[in-house]
PDB file of C-alpha atoms in Angstrom:
ATOM      1  CA  UNK A   4      33.275 -47.457  -7.091  1.00 38.00           C
ATOM      2  CA  UNK A   5      36.737 -46.767  -8.376  1.00 47.00           C
ATOM      3  CA  UNK A   6      36.731 -44.790 -11.583  1.00 50.00           C
ATOM      4  CA  UNK A   7      40.332 -45.197 -12.509  1.00 55.00           C
ATOM      5  CA  UNK A   8      41.148 -46.461 -15.981  1.00 63.00           C
ATOM      6  CA  UNK A   9      44.857 -46.838 -15.239  1.00 76.00           C
ATOM      7  CA  UNK A  10      45.983 -50.441 -15.077  1.00 82.00           C
ATOM      8  CA  UNK A  11      46.606 -52.052 -11.717  1.00 89.00           C
ATOM      9  CA  UNK A  12      50.119 -53.529 -11.860  1.00 93.00           C
ATOM     10  CA  UNK A  13      51.081 -56.034  -9.189  1.00 94.00           C
ATOM     11  CA  UNK A  14      54.086 -58.241  -8.591  1.00 94.00           C
ATOM     12  CA  UNK A  15      53.461 -61.988  -8.440  1.00 95.00           C
ATOM     13  CA  UNK A  16      54.203 -62.255  -4.712  1.00 94.00           C
ATOM     14  CA  UNK A  17      51.789 -59.464  -3.693  1.00 93.00           C
ATOM     15  CA  UNK A  18      49.165 -60.780  -6.123  1.00 94.00           C
ATOM     16  CA  UNK A  19      49.289 -64.333  -4.735  1.00 92.00           C
ATOM     17  CA  UNK A  20      49.112 -63.125  -1.134  1.00 91.00           C
ATOM     18  CA  UNK A  21      46.302 -60.648  -1.796  1.00 90.00           C
ATOM     19  CA  UNK A  22      44.293 -63.017  -4.012  1.00 88.00           C
ATOM     20  CA  UNK A  23      44.335 -65.690  -1.324  1.00 83.00           C
ATOM     21  CA  UNK A  24      43.449 -63.152   1.357  1.00 78.00           C
ATOM     22  CA  UNK A  25      40.682 -61.454  -0.683  1.00 76.00           C
ATOM     23  CA  UNK A  26      39.008 -64.780  -1.442  1.00 72.00           C
ATOM     24  CA  UNK A  27      38.291 -65.118   2.276  1.00 69.00           C
ATOM     25  CA  UNK A  28      36.430 -61.781   2.304  1.00 60.00           C
ATOM     26  CA  UNK A  29      34.601 -61.737  -1.020  1.00 53.00           C
ATOM     27  CA  UNK A  30      30.979 -62.875  -1.130  1.00 51.00           C
ATOM     28  CA  UNK A  31      30.963 -63.361  -4.890  1.00 48.00           C
ATOM     29  CA  UNK A  32      33.401 -63.596  -7.791  1.00 45.00           C
ATOM     30  CA  UNK A  33      31.878 -60.437  -9.256  1.00 43.00           C
ATOM     31  CA  UNK A  34      33.000 -58.350  -6.302  1.00 47.00           C
ATOM     32  CA  UNK A  35      31.865 -54.785  -5.853  1.00 54.00           C
ATOM     33  CA  UNK A  36      33.953 -52.045  -7.407  1.00 51.00           C
ATOM     34  CA  UNK A  37      35.002 -50.821  -3.955  1.00 55.00           C
ATOM     35  CA  UNK A  38      36.735 -54.080  -3.093  1.00 74.00           C
ATOM     36  CA  UNK A  39      40.199 -55.520  -3.198  1.00 82.00           C
ATOM     37  CA  UNK A  40      38.835 -58.505  -5.156  1.00 83.00           C
ATOM     38  CA  UNK A  41      37.642 -56.179  -7.926  1.00 82.00           C
ATOM     39  CA  UNK A  42      41.062 -54.521  -8.215  1.00 85.00           C
ATOM     40  CA  UNK A  43      42.794 -57.916  -8.256  1.00 87.00           C
ATOM     41  CA  UNK A  44      40.507 -59.123 -11.051  1.00 87.00           C
ATOM     42  CA  UNK A  45      41.629 -56.253 -13.277  1.00 86.00           C
ATOM     43  CA  UNK A  46      45.323 -56.452 -12.311  1.00 91.00           C
ATOM     44  CA  UNK A  47      48.231 -57.001 -14.673  1.00 92.00           C
ATOM     45  CA  UNK A  48      50.594 -59.379 -12.871  1.00 95.00           C
ATOM     46  CA  UNK A  49      54.320 -59.105 -13.559  1.00 95.00           C
ATOM     47  CA  UNK A  50      57.493 -60.553 -12.093  1.00 95.00           C
ATOM     48  CA  UNK A  51      58.403 -58.677  -8.916  1.00 92.00           C
ATOM     49  CA  UNK A  52      61.605 -57.315 -10.449  1.00 92.00           C
ATOM     50  CA  UNK A  53      59.596 -55.928 -13.395  1.00 93.00           C
ATOM     51  CA  UNK A  54      57.368 -53.669 -11.268  1.00 91.00           C
ATOM     52  CA  UNK A  55      57.744 -49.957 -11.943  1.00 91.00           C
ATOM     53  CA  UNK A  56      59.731 -48.391  -9.085  1.00 90.00           C
ATOM     54  CA  UNK A  57      56.954 -45.922  -8.334  1.00 93.00           C
ATOM     55  CA  UNK A  58      54.101 -48.458  -8.196  1.00 94.00           C
ATOM     56  CA  UNK A  59      52.160 -48.928  -4.980  1.00 96.00           C
ATOM     57  CA  UNK A  60      52.612 -52.377  -3.485  1.00 95.00           C
ATOM     58  CA  UNK A  61      52.182 -53.827  -0.031  1.00 95.00           C
ATOM     59  CA  UNK A  62      54.149 -51.847   2.561  1.00 95.00           C
ATOM     60  CA  UNK A  63      54.753 -48.914   0.181  1.00 95.00           C
ATOM     61  CA  UNK A  64      54.945 -45.487   1.779  1.00 96.00           C
ATOM     62  CA  UNK A  65      52.467 -43.360  -0.192  1.00 97.00           C
ATOM     63  CA  UNK A  66      51.972 -39.598  -0.309  1.00 97.00           C
ATOM     64  CA  UNK A  67      48.699 -38.410  -1.842  1.00 96.00           C
ATOM     65  CA  UNK A  68      46.851 -35.157  -2.367  1.00 97.00           C
ATOM     66  CA  UNK A  69      43.110 -35.189  -1.774  1.00 93.00           C
ATOM     67  CA  UNK A  70      41.981 -32.986  -4.637  1.00 94.00           C
ATOM     68  CA  UNK A  71      38.690 -31.898  -3.066  1.00 88.00           C
ATOM     69  CA  UNK A  72      40.267 -30.505   0.116  1.00 92.00           C
ATOM     70  CA  UNK A  73      43.821 -29.931  -1.162  1.00 95.00           C
ATOM     71  CA  UNK A  74      45.068 -31.910   1.857  1.00 95.00           C
ATOM     72  CA  UNK A  75      48.208 -34.056   1.688  1.00 97.00           C
ATOM     73  CA  UNK A  76      48.340 -37.398   3.482  1.00 95.00           C
ATOM     74  CA  UNK A  77      51.114 -39.954   3.971  1.00 96.00           C
ATOM     75  CA  UNK A  78      50.611 -43.567   4.939  1.00 96.00           C
ATOM     76  CA  UNK A  79      51.653 -47.152   4.252  1.00 97.00           C
ATOM     77  CA  UNK A  80      49.336 -49.787   2.780  1.00 96.00           C
ATOM     78  CA  UNK A  81      49.613 -52.969   4.827  1.00 95.00           C
ATOM     79  CA  UNK A  82      47.897 -56.273   5.534  1.00 93.00           C
ATOM     80  CA  UNK A  83      44.969 -55.891   7.984  1.00 91.00           C
ATOM     81  CA  UNK A  84      46.825 -57.384  10.960  1.00 93.00           C
ATOM     82  CA  UNK A  85      49.464 -54.615  10.646  1.00 95.00           C
ATOM     83  CA  UNK A  86      47.024 -51.719  10.223  1.00 96.00           C
ATOM     84  CA  UNK A  87      47.408 -48.944  12.811  1.00 96.00           C
ATOM     85  CA  UNK A  88      46.096 -45.470  12.025  1.00 92.00           C
ATOM     86  CA  UNK A  89      48.317 -43.941  14.743  1.00 96.00           C
ATOM     87  CA  UNK A  90      51.358 -45.242  12.845  1.00 96.00           C
ATOM     88  CA  UNK A  91      49.830 -44.144   9.512  1.00 96.00           C
ATOM     89  CA  UNK A  92      49.345 -47.733   8.329  1.00 97.00           C
ATOM     90  CA  UNK A  93      46.085 -48.443   6.493  1.00 95.00           C
ATOM     91  CA  UNK A  94      44.708 -51.852   5.639  1.00 93.00           C
ATOM     92  CA  UNK A  95      44.643 -53.097   2.066  1.00 91.00           C
ATOM     93  CA  UNK A  96      40.989 -53.982   2.790  1.00 86.00           C
ATOM     94  CA  UNK A  97      39.958 -50.337   3.214  1.00 86.00           C
ATOM     95  CA  UNK A  98      38.398 -48.717   0.141  1.00 84.00           C
ATOM     96  CA  UNK A  99      41.381 -46.332  -0.102  1.00 87.00           C
ATOM     97  CA  UNK A 100      43.941 -49.143   0.211  1.00 91.00           C
ATOM     98  CA  UNK A 101      42.180 -51.253  -2.409  1.00 88.00           C
ATOM     99  CA  UNK A 102      41.784 -48.289  -4.775  1.00 88.00           C
ATOM    100  CA  UNK A 103      45.481 -47.343  -4.599  1.00 92.00           C
ATOM    101  CA  UNK A 104      47.219 -50.733  -4.781  1.00 92.00           C
ATOM    102  CA  UNK A 105      48.996 -51.248  -8.095  1.00 93.00           C
ATOM    103  CA  UNK A 106      48.825 -47.616  -9.214  1.00 94.00           C
ATOM    104  CA  UNK A 107      51.836 -45.364  -9.826  1.00 94.00           C
ATOM    105  CA  UNK A 108      53.109 -41.920  -8.911  1.00 95.00           C
ATOM    106  CA  UNK A 109      51.288 -39.205 -10.870  1.00 95.00           C
ATOM    107  CA  UNK A 110      48.051 -41.145 -11.312  1.00 95.00           C
ATOM    108  CA  UNK A 111      44.688 -39.983  -9.999  1.00 94.00           C
ATOM    109  CA  UNK A 112      41.948 -42.185  -8.599  1.00 91.00           C
ATOM    110  CA  UNK A 113      38.420 -41.461  -7.446  1.00 85.00           C
ATOM    111  CA  UNK A 114      35.912 -43.685  -5.750  1.00 75.00           C
ATOM    112  CA  UNK A 115      32.571 -43.478  -4.006  1.00 74.00           C
ATOM    113  CA  UNK A 116      32.588 -43.444  -0.222  1.00 70.00           C
ATOM    114  CA  UNK A 117      29.570 -43.215   2.109  1.00 71.00           C
ATOM    115  CA  UNK A 118      30.372 -39.496   2.611  1.00 76.00           C
ATOM    116  CA  UNK A 119      30.713 -38.834  -1.132  1.00 79.00           C
ATOM    117  CA  UNK A 120      33.295 -39.014  -3.896  1.00 83.00           C
ATOM    118  CA  UNK A 121      36.994 -38.958  -2.903  1.00 85.00           C
ATOM    119  CA  UNK A 122      39.616 -38.062  -5.441  1.00 92.00           C
ATOM    120  CA  UNK A 123      43.338 -38.551  -4.797  1.00 93.00           C
ATOM    121  CA  UNK A 124      46.443 -37.777  -6.792  1.00 96.00           C
ATOM    122  CA  UNK A 125      49.480 -39.928  -6.010  1.00 97.00           C
ATOM    123  CA  UNK A 126      52.381 -37.573  -5.281  1.00 98.00           C
ATOM    124  CA  UNK A 127      55.079 -40.012  -4.203  1.00 97.00           C
ATOM    125  CA  UNK A 128      55.643 -43.741  -3.657  1.00 97.00           C
ATOM    126  CA  UNK A 129      58.519 -45.310  -1.745  1.00 94.00           C
ATOM    127  CA  UNK A 130      58.926 -49.066  -1.451  1.00 85.00           C
ATOM    128  CA  UNK A 131      59.644 -50.598   1.904  1.00 73.00           C
TER     129      UNK A 131
END
């Protein structure tokens, strides 16, 4: 469950790609709040050149602070076939990837994981 009230802002190209991809993995149109489909359903879609520079999109390099542990992490959010934890590339299908896509530097997101609530603050975003 993502409890972020910030809008999800996606460029048309990422939205089309992710919407098509998510439809293959969603059991129902009313997808769970931990899913990519849920985030896509609440997204504001803009022209790619209208995206805020610091918004998280596919292949963005993201630096976050986990507020519970005060631990910083850096990774890229990628399509599942490119995911590789050793190269710090996480899949858009992971709960963290889905929760972060479309958000901007400075925003905070929290969501329910099997091990409890995770809360992240976005410290930096660099586009690929």
